[in-house]
Backbone as numpy.savetxt, mean C-alpha at the origin, in Angstrom:
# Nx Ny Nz CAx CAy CAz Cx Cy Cz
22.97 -10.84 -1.03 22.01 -10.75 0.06 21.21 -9.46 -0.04
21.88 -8.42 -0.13 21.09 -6.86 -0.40 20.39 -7.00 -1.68
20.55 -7.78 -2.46 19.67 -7.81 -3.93 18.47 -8.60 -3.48
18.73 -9.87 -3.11 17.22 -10.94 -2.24 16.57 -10.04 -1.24
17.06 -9.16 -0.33 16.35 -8.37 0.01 15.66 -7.33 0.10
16.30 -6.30 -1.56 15.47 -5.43 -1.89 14.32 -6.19 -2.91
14.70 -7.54 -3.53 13.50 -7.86 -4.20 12.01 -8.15 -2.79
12.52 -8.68 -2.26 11.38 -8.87 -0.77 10.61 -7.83 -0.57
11.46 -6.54 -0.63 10.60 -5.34 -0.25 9.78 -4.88 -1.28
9.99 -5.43 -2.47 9.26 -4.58 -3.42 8.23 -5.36 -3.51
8.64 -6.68 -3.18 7.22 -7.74 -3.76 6.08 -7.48 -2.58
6.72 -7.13 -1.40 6.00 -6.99 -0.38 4.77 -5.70 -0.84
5.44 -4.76 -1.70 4.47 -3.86 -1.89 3.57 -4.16 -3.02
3.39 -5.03 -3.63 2.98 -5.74 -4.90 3.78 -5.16 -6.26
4.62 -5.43 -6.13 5.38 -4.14 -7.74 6.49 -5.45 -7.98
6.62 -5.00 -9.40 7.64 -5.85 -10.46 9.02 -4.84 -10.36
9.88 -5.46 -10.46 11.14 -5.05 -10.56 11.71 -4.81 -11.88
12.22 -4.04 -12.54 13.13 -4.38 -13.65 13.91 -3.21 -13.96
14.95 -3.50 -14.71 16.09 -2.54 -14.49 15.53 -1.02 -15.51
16.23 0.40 -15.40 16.39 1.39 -16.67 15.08 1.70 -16.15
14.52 2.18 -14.62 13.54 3.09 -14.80 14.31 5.11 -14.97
12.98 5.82 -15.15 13.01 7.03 -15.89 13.80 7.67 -14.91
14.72 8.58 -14.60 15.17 9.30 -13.67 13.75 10.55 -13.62
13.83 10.72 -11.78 12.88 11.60 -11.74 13.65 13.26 -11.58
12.83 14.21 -11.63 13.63 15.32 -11.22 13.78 15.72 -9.51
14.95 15.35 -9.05 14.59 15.19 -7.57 14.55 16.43 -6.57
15.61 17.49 -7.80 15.33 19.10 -6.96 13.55 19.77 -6.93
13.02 19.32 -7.84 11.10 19.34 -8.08 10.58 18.86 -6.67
11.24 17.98 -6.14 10.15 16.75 -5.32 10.51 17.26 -4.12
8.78 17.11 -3.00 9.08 17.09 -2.02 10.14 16.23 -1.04
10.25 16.50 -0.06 11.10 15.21 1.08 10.11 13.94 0.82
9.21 14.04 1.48 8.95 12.97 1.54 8.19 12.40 0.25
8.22 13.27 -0.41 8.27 12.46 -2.08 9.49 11.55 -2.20
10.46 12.09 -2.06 11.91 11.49 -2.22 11.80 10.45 -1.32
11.65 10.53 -0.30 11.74 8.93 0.89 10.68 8.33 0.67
9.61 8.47 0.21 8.74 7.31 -0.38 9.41 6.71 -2.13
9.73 7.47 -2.76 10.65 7.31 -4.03 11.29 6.29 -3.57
12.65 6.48 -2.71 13.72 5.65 -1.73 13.10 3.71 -1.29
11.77 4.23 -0.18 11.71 3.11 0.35 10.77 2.35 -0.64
10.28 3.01 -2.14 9.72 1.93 -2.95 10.81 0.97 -3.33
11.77 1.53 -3.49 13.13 0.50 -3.94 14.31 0.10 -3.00
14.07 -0.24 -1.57 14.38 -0.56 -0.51 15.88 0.20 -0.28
15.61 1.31 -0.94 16.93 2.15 -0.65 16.80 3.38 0.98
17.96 3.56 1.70 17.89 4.43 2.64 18.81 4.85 2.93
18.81 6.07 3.56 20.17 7.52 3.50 19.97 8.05 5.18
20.03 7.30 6.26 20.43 7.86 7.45 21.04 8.97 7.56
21.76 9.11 6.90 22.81 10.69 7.07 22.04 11.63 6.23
21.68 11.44 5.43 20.88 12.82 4.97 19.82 13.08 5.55
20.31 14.49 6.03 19.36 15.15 7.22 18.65 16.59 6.44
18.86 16.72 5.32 18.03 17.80 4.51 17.68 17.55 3.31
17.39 18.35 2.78 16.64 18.22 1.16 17.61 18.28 0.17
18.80 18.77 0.67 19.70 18.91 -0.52 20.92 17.62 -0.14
20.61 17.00 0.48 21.57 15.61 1.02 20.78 14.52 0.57
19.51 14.74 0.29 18.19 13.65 -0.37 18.48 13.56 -1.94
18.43 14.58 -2.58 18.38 14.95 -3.53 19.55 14.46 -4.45
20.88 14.70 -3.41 21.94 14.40 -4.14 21.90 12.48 -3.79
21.51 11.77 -3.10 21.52 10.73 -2.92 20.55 9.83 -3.86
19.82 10.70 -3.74 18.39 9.82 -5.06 19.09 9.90 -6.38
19.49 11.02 -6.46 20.26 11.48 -8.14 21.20 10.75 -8.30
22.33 10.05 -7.52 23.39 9.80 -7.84 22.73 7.95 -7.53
21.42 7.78 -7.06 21.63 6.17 -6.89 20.59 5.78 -8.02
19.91 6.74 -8.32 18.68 6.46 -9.68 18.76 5.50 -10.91
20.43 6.02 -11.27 20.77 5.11 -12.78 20.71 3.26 -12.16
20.83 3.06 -11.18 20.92 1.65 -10.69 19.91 1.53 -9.85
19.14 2.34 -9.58 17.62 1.53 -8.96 16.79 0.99 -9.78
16.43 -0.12 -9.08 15.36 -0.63 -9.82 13.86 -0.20 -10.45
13.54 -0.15 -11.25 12.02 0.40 -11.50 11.06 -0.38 -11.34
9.90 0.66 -10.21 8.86 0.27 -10.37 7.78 -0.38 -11.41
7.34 -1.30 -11.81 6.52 -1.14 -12.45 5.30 -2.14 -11.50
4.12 -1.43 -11.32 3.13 -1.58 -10.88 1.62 -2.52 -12.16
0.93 -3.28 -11.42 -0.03 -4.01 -12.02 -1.25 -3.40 -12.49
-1.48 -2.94 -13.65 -2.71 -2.27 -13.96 -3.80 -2.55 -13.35
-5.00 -1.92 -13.74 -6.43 -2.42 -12.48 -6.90 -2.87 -13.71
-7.34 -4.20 -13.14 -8.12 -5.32 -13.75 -9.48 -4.41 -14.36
-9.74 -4.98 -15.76 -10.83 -4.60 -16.41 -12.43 -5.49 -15.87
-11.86 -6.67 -15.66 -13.30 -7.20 -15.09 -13.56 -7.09 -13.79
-13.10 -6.55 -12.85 -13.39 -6.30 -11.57 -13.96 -5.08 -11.22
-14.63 -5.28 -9.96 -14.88 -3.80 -9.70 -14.55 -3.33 -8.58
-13.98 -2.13 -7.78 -13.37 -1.74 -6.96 -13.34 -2.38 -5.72
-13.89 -2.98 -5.45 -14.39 -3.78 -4.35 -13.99 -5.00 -4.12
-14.42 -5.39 -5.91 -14.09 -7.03 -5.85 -12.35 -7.15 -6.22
-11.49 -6.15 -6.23 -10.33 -6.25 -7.16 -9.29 -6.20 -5.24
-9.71 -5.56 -4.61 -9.05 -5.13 -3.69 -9.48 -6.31 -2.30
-10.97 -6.83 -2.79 -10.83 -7.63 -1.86 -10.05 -9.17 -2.15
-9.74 -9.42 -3.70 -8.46 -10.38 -3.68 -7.27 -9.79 -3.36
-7.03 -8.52 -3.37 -5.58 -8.36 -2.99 -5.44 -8.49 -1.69
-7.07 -7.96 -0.76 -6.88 -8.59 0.28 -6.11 -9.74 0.82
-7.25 -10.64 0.24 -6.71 -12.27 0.89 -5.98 -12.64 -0.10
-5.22 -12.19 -0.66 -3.69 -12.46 -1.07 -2.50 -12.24 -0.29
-2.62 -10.87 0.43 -1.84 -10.36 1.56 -1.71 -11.20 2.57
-3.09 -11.14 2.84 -2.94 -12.29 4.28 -2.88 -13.16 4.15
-2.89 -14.10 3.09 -2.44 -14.89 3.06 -0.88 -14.98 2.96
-0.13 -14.36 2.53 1.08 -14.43 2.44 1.61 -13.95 3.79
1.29 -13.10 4.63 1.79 -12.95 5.96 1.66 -13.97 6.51
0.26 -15.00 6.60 0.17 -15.78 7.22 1.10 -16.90 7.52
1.92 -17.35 5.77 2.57 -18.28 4.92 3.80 -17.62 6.01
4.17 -16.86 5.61 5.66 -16.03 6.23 5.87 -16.24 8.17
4.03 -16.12 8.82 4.57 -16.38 10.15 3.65 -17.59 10.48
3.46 -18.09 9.68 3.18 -19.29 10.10 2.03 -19.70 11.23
1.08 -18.45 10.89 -0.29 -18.16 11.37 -1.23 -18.77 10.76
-2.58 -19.53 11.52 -3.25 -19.85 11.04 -3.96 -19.27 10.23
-4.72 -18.94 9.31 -5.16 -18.03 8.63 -6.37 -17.86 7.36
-7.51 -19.27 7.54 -8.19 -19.48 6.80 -9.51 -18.02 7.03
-9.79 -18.42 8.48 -10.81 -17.41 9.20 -10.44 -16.22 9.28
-9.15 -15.86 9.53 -9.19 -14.25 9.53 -9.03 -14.22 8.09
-8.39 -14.65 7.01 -8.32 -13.62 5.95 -9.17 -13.70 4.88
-10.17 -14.62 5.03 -11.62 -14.99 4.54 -12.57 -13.78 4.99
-12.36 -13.30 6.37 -13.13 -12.06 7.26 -12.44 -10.65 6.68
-11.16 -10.74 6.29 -10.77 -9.72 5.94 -10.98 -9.43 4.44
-10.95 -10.46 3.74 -11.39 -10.16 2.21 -12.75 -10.23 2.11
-13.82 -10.86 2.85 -15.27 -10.14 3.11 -15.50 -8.38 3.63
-14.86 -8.15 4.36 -15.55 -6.92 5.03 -14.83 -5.82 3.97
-13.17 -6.50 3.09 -13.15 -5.11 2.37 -13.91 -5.39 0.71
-14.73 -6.07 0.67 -15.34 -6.38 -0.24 -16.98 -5.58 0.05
-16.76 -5.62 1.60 -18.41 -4.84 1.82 -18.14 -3.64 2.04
-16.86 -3.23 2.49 -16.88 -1.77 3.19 -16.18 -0.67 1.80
-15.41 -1.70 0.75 -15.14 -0.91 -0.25 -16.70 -0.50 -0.76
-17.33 -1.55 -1.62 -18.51 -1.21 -2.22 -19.24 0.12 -1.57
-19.19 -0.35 -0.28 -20.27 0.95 0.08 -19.30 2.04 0.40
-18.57 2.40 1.08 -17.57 3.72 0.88 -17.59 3.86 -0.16
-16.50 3.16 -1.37 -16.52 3.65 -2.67 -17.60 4.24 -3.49
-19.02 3.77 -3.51 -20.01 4.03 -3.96 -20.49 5.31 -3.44
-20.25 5.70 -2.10 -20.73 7.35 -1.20 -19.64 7.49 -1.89
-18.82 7.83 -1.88 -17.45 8.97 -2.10 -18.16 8.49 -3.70
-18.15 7.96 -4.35 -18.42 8.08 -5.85 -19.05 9.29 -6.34
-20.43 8.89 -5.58 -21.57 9.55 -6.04 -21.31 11.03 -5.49
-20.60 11.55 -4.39 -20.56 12.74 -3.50 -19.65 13.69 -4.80
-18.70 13.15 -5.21 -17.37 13.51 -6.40 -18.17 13.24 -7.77
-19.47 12.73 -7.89 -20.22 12.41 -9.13 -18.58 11.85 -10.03
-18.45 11.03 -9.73 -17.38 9.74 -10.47 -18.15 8.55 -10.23
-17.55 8.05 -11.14 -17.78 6.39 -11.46 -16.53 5.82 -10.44
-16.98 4.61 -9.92 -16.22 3.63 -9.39 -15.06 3.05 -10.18
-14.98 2.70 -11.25 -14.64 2.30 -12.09 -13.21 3.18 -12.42
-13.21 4.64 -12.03 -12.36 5.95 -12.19 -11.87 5.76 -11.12
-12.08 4.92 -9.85 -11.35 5.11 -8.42 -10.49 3.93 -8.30
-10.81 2.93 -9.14 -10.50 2.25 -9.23 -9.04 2.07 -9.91
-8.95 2.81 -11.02 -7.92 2.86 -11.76 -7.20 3.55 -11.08
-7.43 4.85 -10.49 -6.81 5.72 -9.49 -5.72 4.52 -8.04
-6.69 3.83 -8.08 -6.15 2.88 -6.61 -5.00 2.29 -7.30
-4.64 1.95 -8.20 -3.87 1.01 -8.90 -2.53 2.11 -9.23
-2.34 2.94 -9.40 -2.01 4.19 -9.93 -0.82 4.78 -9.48
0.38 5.39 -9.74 1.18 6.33 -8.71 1.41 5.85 -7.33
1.16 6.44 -6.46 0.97 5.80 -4.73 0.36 5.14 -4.09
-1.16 5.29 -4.69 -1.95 4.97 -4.42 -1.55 3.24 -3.95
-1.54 2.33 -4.75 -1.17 1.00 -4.93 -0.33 0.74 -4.11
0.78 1.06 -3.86 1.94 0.32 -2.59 1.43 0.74 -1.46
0.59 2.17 -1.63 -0.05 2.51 -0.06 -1.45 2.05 0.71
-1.99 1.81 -0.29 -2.94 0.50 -0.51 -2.18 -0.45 0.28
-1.58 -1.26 -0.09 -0.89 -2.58 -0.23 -0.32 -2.44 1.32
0.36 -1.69 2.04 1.29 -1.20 3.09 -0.47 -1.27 4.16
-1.18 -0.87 3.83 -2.25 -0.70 5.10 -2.51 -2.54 4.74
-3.11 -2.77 4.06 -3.48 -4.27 4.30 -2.42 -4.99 4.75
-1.05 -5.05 4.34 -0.10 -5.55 5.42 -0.44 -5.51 7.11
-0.44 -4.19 7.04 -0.35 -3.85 8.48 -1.87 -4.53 9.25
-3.35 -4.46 8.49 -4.52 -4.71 9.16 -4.28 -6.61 9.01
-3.76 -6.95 8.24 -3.83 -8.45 8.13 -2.64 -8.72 9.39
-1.30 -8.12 9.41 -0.33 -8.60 10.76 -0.92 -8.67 12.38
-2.09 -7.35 12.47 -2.89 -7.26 13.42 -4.05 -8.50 13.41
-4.36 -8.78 12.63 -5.82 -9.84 12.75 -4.92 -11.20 12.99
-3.90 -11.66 12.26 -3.43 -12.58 12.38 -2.51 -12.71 13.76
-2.54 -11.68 14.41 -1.98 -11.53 15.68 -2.93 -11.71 17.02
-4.13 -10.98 15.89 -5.07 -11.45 17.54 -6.27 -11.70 16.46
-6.96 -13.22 16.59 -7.27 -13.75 15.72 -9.12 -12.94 16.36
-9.15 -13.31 17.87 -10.57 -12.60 18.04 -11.06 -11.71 17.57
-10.25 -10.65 17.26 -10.31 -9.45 16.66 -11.27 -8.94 15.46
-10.53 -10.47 14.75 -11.08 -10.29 13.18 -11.42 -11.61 13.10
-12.25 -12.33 14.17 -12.85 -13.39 13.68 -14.18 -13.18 12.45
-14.77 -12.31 12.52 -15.89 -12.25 11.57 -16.03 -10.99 10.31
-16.58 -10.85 9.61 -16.15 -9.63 8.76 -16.62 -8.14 9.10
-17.65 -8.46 10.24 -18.36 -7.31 11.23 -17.17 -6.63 11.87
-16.48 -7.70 12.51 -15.54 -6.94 13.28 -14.56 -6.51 12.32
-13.89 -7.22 12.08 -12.97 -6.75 10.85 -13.04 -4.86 10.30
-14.97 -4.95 9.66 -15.07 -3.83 9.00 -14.81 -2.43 10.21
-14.96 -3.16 11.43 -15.25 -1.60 12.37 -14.04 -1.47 12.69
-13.01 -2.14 12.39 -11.27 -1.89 12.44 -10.96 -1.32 11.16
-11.35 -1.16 9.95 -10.74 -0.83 8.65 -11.88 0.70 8.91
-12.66 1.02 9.03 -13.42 2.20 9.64 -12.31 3.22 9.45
-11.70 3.28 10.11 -10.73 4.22 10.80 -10.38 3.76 12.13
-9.00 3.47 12.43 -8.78 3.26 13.79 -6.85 3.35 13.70
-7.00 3.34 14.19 -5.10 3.66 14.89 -4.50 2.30 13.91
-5.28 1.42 13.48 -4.30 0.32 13.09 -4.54 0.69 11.45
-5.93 1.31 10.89 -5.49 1.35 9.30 -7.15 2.20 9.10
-7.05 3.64 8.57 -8.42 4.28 8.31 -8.68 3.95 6.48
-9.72 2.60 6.56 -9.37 3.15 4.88 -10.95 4.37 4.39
-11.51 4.80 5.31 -12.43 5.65 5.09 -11.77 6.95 4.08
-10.86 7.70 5.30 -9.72 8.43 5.02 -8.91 8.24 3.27
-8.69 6.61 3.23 -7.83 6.20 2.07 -8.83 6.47 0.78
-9.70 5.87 1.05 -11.05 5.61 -0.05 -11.51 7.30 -0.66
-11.63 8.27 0.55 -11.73 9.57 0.07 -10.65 9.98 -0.52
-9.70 9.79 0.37 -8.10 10.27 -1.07 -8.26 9.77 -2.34
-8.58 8.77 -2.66 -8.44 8.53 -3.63 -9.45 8.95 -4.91
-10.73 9.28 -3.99 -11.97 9.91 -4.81 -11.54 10.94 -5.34
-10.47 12.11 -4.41 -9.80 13.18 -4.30 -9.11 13.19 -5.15
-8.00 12.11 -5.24 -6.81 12.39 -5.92 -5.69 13.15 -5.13
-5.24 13.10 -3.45 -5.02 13.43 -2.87 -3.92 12.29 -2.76
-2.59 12.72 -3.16 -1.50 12.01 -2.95 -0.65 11.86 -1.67
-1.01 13.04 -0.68 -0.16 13.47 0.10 -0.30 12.51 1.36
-1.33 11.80 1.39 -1.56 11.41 2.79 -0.96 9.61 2.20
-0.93 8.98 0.96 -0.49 7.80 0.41 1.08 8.09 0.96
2.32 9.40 0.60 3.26 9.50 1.07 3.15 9.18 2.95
2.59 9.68 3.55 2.77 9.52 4.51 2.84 7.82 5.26
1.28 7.74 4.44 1.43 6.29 4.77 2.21 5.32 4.51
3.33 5.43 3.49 4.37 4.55 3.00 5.63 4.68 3.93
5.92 6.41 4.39 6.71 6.66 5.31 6.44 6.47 6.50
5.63 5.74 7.37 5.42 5.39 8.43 5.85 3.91 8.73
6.67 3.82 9.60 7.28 2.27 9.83 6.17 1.44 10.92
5.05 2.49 11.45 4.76 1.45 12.68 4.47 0.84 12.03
4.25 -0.48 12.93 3.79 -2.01 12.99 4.04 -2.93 11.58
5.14 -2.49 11.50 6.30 -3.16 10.06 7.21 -4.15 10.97
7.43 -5.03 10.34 8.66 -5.92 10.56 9.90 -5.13 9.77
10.97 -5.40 10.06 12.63 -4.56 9.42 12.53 -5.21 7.97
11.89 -6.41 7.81 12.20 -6.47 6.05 10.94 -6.31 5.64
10.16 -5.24 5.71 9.03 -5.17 5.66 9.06 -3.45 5.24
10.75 -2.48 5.53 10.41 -1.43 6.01 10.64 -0.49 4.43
């Protein structure tokens, strides 16, 4: 049962499983390096209440965690168009899971991040003088990708919860803006950045997660 359910969590973040990943150095890593490390592989340590109770728990469970391995970024896509199928892949699969209707919202949701990537991505491009194409690979990358993946969970559980919301891709886009439920303005500049720190956070945040979701 704990094996069917750490595979759930990982698929939930879009990542492949397979055994003999690299041990990291865990006295190097921040905390919440280490608890995003942890909840990529649906592992958790309630009792460790410091850095040196983390450390010894990651180290000693590493040789038997599973490894990440993450999906490269598609060569024929472009930042926009790659993220707005992962979009309506997501929601669609939440939908599948609660049994939400889900043609209209996640049609609205893979439109608006198909319009609101292009044009964010393209300002933050040009502001960082990068190519899209470089943010792109970046999104796919390290954190970037499950923390990616963890906000569209969360904006697709909300639309499919209140369908008015995100009936159209207008509305949709002025919720992915920035708002209490998912800023990918914020995300889109990290990533122009290369700014890892705020992807940790977002992975360590449980709101508006279901428990096999966490």
């Amino acid at each position: 049962v704990r094996a069917l359910w750490l595979v759930a969590v990982l698929v939930t973040f879009g990542v492949i499983i397979a055994c003999g990943d690299d041990i990291p150095n865990f006295k190097k890593m921040r905390v919440k390096e280490m608890k995003s490390w942890m909840t990529e592989r649906g592992l958790s340590c309630p009792e460790c209440d410091d850095k040196a109770a983390l450390v010894k728990f990651c180290t000693n469970s590493a040789k038997n965690a599973p490894k990440v391995v993450r999906p490269k970024a598609p060569t024929d896509k472009a930042l926009w168009e790659a993220w707005s199928m992962n979009a309506k892949e997501i929601c669609d699969t939440q939908a599948k899971k609660n049994g939400a209707e889900n043609e209209k919202v996640c049609s609205a949701i893979a439109s608006a991040t198909d319009s609101f990537f292009m044009q964010h991505g393209k300002r933050t491009a040009n502001k960082l003088r990068k190519k899209t194409d470089a943010m792109l690979k970046t999104s796919y990358a390290d954190i970037y990708y499950p923390a990616a993946r963890r906000l569209f969970t969360r904006l697709s559980k909300h639309c499919l919860s209140n369908p008015k919301e995100c009936a159209t891709s207008t509305k949709v886009q002025s919720l992915i803006e920035g708002t209490s439920i998912v800023d990918f303005t914020a995300f889109l500049t990290n990533i122009g950045i290369e700014n890892t720190n705020p992807m940790y956070d977002i992975l360590n945040d449980k709101a508006g997660l279901d428990h096999d979701e966490l």
